[in-house]
Coordinates of C-alpha atoms in Angstrom, one line a residue:
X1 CA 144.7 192.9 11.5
X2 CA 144.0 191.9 15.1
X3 CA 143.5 187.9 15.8
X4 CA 139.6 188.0 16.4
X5 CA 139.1 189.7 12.8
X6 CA 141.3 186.9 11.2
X7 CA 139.9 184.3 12.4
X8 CA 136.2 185.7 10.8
X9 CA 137.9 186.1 8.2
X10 CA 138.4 182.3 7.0
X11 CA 136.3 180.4 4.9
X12 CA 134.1 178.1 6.1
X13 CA 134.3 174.7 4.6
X14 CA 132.2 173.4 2.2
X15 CA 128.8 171.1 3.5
X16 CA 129.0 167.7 1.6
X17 CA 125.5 167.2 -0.4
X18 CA 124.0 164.4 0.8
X19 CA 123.0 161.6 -2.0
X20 CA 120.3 159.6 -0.8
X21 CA 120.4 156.3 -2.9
X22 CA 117.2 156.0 -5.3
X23 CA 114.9 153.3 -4.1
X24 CA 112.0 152.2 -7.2
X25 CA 109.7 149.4 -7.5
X26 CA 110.3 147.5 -10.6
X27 CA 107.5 145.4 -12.2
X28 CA 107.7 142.8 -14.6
X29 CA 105.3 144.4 -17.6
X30 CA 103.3 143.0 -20.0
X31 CA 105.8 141.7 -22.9
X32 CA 102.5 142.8 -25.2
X33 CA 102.5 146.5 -24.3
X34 CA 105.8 147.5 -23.3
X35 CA 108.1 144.6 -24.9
X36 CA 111.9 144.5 -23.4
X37 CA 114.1 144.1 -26.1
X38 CA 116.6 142.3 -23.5
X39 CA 114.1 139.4 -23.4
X40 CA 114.2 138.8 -27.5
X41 CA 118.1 138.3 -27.6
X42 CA 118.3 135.1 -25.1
X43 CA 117.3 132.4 -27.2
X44 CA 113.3 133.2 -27.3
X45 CA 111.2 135.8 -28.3
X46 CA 108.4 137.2 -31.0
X47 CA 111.0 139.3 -33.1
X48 CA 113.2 136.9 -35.4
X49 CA 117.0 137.8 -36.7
X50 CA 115.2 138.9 -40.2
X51 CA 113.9 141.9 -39.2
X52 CA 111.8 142.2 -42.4
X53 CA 110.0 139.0 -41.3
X54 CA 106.2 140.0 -39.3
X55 CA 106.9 140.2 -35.6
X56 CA 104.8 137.4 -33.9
X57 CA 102.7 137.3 -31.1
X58 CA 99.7 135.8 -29.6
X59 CA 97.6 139.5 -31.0
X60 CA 99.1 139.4 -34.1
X61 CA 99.2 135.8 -34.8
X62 CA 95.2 135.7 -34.0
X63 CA 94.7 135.9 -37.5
X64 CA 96.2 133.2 -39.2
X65 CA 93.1 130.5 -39.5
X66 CA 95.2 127.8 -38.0
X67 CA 96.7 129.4 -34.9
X68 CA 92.9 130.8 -34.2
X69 CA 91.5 126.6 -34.6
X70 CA 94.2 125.2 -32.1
X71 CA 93.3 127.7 -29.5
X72 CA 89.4 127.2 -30.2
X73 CA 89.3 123.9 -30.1
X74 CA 91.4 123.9 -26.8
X75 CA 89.9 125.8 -25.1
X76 CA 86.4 125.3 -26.4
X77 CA 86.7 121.4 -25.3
X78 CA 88.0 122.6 -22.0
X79 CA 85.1 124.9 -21.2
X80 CA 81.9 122.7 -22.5
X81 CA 82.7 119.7 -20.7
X82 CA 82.1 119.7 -16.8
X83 CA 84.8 120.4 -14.4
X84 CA 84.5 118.5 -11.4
X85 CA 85.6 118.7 -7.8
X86 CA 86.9 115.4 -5.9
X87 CA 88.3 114.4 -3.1
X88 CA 90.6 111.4 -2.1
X89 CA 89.9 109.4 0.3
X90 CA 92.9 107.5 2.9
X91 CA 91.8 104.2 0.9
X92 CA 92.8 105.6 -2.8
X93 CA 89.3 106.5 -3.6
X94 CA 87.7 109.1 -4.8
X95 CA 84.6 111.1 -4.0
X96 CA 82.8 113.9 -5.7
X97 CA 82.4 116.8 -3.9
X98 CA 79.3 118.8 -5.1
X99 CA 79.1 121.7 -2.4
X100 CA 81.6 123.7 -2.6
X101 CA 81.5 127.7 -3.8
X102 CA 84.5 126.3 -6.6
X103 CA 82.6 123.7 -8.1
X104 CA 79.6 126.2 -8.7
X105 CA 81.0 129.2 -9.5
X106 CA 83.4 126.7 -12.4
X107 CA 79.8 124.9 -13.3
X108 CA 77.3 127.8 -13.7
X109 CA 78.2 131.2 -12.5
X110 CA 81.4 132.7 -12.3
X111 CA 80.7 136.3 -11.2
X112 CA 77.5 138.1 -11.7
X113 CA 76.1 138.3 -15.3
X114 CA 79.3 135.9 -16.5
X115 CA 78.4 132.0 -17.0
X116 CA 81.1 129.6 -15.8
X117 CA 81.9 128.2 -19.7
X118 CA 82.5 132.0 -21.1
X119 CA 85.0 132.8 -18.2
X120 CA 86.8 128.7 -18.2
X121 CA 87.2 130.0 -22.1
X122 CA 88.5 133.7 -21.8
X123 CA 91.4 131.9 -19.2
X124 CA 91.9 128.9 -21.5
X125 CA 92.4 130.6 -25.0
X126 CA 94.4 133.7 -23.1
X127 CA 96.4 130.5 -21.8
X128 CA 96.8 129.2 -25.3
X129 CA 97.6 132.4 -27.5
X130 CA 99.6 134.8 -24.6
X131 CA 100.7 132.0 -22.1
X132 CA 98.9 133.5 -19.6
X133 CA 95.7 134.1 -18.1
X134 CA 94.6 136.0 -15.1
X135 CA 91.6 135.4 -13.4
X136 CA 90.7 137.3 -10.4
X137 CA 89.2 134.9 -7.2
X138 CA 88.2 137.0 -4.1
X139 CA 86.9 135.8 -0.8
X140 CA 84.8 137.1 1.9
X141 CA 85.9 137.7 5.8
X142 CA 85.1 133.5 6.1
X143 CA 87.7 133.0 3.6
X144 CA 84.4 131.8 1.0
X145 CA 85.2 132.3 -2.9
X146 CA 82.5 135.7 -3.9
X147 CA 83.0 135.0 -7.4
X148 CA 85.7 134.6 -10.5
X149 CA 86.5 137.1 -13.2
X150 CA 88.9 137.1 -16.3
X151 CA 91.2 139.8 -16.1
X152 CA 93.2 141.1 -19.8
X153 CA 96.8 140.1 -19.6
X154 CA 97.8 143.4 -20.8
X155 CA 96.1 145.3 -17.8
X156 CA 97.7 142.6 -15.3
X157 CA 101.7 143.9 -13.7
X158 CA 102.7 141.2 -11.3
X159 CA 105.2 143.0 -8.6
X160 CA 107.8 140.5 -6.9
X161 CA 108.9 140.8 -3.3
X162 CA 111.2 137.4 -2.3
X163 CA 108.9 134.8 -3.0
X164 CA 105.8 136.7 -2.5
X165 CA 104.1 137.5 -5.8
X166 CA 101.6 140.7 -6.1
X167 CA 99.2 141.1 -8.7
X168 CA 98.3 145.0 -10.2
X169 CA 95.1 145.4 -12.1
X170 CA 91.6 146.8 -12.3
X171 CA 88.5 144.8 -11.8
X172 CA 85.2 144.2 -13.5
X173 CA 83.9 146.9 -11.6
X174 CA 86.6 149.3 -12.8
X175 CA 88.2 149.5 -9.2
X176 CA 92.0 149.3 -9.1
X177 CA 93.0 146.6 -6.9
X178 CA 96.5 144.7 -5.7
X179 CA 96.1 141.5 -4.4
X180 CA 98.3 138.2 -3.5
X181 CA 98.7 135.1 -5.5
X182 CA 96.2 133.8 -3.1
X183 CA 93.4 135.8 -4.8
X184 CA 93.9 135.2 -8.6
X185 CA 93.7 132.5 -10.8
X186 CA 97.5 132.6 -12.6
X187 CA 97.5 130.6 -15.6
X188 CA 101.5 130.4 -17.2
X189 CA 102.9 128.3 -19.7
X190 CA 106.9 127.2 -20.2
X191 CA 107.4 129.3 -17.1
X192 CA 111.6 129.0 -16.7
X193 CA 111.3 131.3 -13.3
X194 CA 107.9 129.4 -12.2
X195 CA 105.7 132.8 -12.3
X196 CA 106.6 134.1 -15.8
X197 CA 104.6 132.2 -18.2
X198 CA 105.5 132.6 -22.4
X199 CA 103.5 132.2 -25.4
X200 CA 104.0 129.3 -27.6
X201 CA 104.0 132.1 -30.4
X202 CA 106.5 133.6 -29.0
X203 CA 108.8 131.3 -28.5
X204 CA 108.4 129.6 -32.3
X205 CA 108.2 133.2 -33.3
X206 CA 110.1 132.6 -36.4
X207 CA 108.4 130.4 -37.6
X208 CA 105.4 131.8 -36.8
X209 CA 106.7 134.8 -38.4
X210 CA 107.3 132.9 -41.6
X211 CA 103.6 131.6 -41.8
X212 CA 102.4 134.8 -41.1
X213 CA 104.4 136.7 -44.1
X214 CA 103.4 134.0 -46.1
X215 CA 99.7 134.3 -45.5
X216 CA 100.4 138.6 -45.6
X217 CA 101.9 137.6 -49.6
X218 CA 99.1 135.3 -50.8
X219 CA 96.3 138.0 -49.3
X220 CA 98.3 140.8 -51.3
X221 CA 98.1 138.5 -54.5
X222 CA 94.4 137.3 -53.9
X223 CA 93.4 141.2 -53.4
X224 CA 95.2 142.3 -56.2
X225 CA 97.5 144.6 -54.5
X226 CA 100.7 143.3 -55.9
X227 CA 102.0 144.6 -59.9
X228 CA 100.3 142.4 -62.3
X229 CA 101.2 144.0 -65.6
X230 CA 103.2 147.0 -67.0
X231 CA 101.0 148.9 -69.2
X232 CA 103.2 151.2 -72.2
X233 CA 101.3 154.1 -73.5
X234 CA 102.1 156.9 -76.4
X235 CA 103.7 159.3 -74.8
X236 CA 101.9 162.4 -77.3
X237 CA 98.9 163.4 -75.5
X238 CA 97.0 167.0 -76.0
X239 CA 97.1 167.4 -72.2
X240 CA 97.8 165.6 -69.1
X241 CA 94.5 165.0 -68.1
X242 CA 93.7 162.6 -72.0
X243 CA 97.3 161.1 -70.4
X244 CA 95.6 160.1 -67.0
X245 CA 91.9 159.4 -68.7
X246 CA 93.5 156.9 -71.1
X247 CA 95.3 155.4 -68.2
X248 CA 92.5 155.3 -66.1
X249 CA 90.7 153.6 -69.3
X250 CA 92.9 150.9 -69.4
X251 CA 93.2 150.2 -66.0
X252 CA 89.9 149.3 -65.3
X253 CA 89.7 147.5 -68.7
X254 CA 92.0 145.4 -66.3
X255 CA 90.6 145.1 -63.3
X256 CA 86.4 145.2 -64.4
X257 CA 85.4 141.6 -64.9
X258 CA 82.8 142.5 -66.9
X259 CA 85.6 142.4 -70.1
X260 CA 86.5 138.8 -69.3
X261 CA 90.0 139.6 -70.2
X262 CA 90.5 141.0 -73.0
X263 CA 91.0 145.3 -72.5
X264 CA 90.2 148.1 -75.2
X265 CA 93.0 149.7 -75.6
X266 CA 95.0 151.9 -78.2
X267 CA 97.3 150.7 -81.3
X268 CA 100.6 151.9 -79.9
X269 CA 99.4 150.6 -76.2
X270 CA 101.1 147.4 -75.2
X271 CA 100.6 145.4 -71.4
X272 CA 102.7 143.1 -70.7
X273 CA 102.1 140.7 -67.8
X274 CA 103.8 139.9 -64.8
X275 CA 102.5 136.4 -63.4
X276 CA 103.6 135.0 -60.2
X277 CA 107.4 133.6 -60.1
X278 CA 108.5 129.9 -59.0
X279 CA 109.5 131.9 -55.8
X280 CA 106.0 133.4 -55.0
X281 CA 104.1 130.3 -55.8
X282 CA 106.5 127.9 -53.4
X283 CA 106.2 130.5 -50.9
X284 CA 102.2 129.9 -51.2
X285 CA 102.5 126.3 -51.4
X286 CA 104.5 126.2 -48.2
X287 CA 101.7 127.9 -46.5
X288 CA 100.5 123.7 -46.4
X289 CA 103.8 123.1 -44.2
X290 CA 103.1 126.5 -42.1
X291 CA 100.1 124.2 -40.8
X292 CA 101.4 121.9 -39.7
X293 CA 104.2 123.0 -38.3
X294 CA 101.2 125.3 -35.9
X295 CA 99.5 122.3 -35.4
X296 CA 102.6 120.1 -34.0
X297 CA 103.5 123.4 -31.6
X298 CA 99.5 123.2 -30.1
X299 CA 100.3 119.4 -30.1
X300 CA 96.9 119.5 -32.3
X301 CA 96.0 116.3 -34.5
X302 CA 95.6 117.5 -38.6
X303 CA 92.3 115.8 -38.3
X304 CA 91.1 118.4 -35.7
X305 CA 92.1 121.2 -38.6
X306 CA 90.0 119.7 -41.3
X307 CA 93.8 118.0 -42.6
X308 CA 91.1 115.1 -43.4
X309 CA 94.9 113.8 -45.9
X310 CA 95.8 112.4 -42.6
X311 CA 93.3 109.9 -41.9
X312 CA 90.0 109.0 -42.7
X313 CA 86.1 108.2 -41.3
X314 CA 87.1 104.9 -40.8
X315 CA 89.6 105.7 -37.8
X316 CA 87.7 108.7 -36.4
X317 CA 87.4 106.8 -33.0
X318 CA 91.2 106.3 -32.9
X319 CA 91.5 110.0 -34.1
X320 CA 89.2 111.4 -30.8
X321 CA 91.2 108.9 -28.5
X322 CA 94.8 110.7 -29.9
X323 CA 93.4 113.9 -29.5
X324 CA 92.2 113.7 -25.8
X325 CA 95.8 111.9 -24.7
X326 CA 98.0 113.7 -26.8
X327 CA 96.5 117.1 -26.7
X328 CA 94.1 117.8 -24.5
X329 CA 96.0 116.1 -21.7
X330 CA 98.9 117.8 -21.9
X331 CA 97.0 121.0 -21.5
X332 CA 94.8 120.2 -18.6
X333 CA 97.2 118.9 -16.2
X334 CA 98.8 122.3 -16.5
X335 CA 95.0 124.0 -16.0
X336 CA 93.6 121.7 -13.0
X337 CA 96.9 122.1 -10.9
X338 CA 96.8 126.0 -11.7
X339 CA 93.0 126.1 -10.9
X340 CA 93.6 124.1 -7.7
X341 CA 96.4 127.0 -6.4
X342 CA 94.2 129.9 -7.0
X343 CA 90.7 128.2 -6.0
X344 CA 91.7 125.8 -3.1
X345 CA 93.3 126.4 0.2
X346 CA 96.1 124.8 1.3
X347 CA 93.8 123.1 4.1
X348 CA 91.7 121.8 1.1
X349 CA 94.2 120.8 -1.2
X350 CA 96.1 119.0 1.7
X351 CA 92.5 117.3 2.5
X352 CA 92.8 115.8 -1.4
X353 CA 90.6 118.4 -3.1
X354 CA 91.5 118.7 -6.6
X355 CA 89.9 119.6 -9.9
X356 CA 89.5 117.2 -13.3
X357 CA 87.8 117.8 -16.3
X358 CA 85.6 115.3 -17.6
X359 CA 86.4 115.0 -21.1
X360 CA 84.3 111.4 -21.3
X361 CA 81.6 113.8 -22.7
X362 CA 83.9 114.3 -25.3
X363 CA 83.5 110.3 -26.5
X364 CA 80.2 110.0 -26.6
X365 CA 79.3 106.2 -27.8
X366 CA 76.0 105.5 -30.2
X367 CA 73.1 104.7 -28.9
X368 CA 73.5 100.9 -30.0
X369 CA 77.0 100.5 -27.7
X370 CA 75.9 102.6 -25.3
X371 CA 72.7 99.9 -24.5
X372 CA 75.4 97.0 -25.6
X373 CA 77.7 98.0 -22.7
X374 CA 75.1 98.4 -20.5
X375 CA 73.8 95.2 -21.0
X376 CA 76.7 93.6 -20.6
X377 CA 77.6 94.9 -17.5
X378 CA 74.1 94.3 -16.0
X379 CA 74.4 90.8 -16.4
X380 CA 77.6 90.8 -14.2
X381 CA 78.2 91.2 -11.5
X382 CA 79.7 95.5 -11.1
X383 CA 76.1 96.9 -12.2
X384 CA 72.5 97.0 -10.9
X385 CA 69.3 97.4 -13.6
X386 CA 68.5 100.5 -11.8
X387 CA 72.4 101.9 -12.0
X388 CA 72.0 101.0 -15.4
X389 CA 68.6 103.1 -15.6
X390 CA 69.9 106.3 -13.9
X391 CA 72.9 105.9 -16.7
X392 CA 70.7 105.6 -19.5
X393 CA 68.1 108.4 -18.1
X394 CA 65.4 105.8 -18.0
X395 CA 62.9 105.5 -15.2
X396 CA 63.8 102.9 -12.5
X397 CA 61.7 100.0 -11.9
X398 CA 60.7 98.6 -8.5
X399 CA 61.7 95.5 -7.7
X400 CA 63.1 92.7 -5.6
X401 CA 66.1 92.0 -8.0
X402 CA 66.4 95.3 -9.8
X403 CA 68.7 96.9 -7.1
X404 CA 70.6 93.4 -6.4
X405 CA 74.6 92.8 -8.0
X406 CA 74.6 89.0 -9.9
X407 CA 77.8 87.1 -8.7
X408 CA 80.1 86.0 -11.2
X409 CA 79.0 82.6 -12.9
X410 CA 82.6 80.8 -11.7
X411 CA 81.0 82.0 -8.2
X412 CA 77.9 80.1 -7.5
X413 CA 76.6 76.4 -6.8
X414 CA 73.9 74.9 -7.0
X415 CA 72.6 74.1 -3.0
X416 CA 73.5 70.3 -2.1
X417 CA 70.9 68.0 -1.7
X418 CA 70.8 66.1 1.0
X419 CA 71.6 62.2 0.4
X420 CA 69.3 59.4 0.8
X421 CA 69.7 57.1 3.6

């Protein structure tokens, strides 16, 4: 073999593959519609240890009467009272600031067709029962809000890049769109990362889960689902089907409440009853604690839940006063400083724009302390008759000491008179 024809002869080494690595863009789903069971085993979550237990979340937990009230009174006293824009001022005052494209769109109409009080309420109660609530806030080439639309939380993927947050969704108008932070409204509650927010329900989910099953058992036992008797029948028939006719006989001798009780039924026949245990009815009779166990996670006051055990008429006032500082409160701080990222620049927040809610409207005095205060203050010296006029909706008089402030009485003197020579 000459040394040209082994030299063609060798083999030729082997090309290495190439790996490239795989490069994907992860986004943090909904925990509604694609749950990760990583996030349930951390402390938190809608799924409890008992896995018999109803799973909770804000969906499911819609239905129990007392977790529907909280969020409906929440946000239905955030959405009929009026939202209002002020500034401050460099002396520690405040100004309202009534032209604005914020202050009307949150007032009267948030996007075409939508009044402002139906979308403040689809963000609040989302808020409430998910904790979260999207709502998307475009502007035009001057940097002008165009309008504000709620967005489902379940069609919402929020993509992270650093500190930059992008939203993923599709519009009113059934266009797919992916905007910054910038442009939506991100409501989030108990965020631990800042941007994540959690429900309430989820986080008390097993104790949610508890009310749930417990509500779940008393609708089998109201429905008359669950085994109430055991009926024994002779067993000698001529046929199956006198077996099944006698049985279906006696069963609706049961169940018709036209026989007030008392079923036909044969000589050999016996039913024997099966009433609720001391079990089933504590389990019903806790569904009382399940209240207000909802109640104190929604910070809610009984009395807003018709719990009238827990005061009476006669401290109603004190009652309304508890509810807007203890509850209300706590939820619009959260609200107005999350409306005042997605609606206001950074050049008008830094000016002292900012949102506030003005839940007076929620404390409306009768008509006898509403003149009572009025006239107090009128005869001082902080309020006009015509201030006084525009308060009460009256028409405002003309005259020379209507529009004029009376000094305080430890304020004036009589003029000196002049002493006789």
């Amino acid at each position: 073999m000459s040394m040209f024809s082994g030299l063609m002869s060798r083999r030729k080494p082997e090309r290495v593959t190439r790996v490239e690595p795989v490069i994907a863009a992860s986004a943090e789903t909904s925990g509604t519609r694609a749950p990760n069971p990583a996030v349930f085993n951390i402390g938190y979550g809608g799924q409890s240890r008992v896995r018999t237990l109803p799973r909770a979340t804000g969906l499911i937990a819609q239905r129990h009467a007392t977790v529907f009230a909280c969020a409906n009174n929440i946000a239905g006293d955030h959405c009929k009272v009026p939202l209002k824009l002020w500034q401050r001022d460099g002396m520690g005052g405040e100004n309202r600031v009534r032209e604005h494209p914020a202050a009307y769109l949150m007032n009267v109409e948030a996007s075409p067709g939508v009044s402002a009080q139906v979308l403040r309420y689809a963000l609040v109660y989302s808020y409430c029962i998910r904790g979260r609530g999207h709502g998307y806030a475009p502007r035009d080439g001057g940097g002008e809000l165009e309008l504000i639309e709620a967005i489902n939380p379940d069609h919402v993927s929020m993509f992270k890049a650093g500190r930059t947050r992008v939203f993923d969704f599709e519009d009113g108008a059934g266009v797919r769109r992916r905007v910054p932070s910038r442009s939506m409204v991100n409501l989030r509650y108990m965020p631990e990362d800042g941007w994540t927010g959690r429900s309430p329900i989820e986080v008390a989910g097993e104790s949610f889960g508890l009310a749930l099953a417990g509500q779940e058992a008393a609708a089998r036992t109201a429905s008359g689902a669950t085994m109430r008797a055991v009926i024994t029948m002779e067993d000698v028939y001529e046929d199956d089907e006198a077996y099944r006719r006698n049985g279906r006989r006696v069963r609706n001798a049961l169940t018709d409440p036209e026989h007030e009780g008392f079923p036909i039924i044969g000589a050999n026949d016996k039913i024997e009853s099966l009433d609720l245990t001391a079990a089933d009815q504590e389990l019903l009779a806790s569904r009382k604690f399940d209240r207000e166990q909802i109640a104190a996670v929604y910070r809610m006051p009984p009395s807003k839940l018709q719990m009238l055990e827990y005061g009476v008429k006669a401290n109603g006032e004190q009652q309304a006063i508890d509810y807007l500082t203890d509850c209300l409160m706590h939820w619009s701080a959260l609200i107005e400083a999350e409306y005042a990222m997605g609606l206001l620049t950074e050049a008008e927040r830094r000016s002292g724009l900012f949102f506030r809610h003005d839940f007076g409207a929620l404390l409306q005095p009768t008509t006898k302390e509403k003149y009572d205060a009025l006239t107090k203050a009128v005869g001082g010296p902080i309020m006009t008759a015509n201030t006084a006029q525009r308060i009460a909706n009256l028409p405002v008089t003309e005259g020379p000491d209507d529009d004029r402030l009376n000094p305080a009485a430890n304020m004036t003197r009589e003029p000196e008179t002049e002493k006789e020579d």
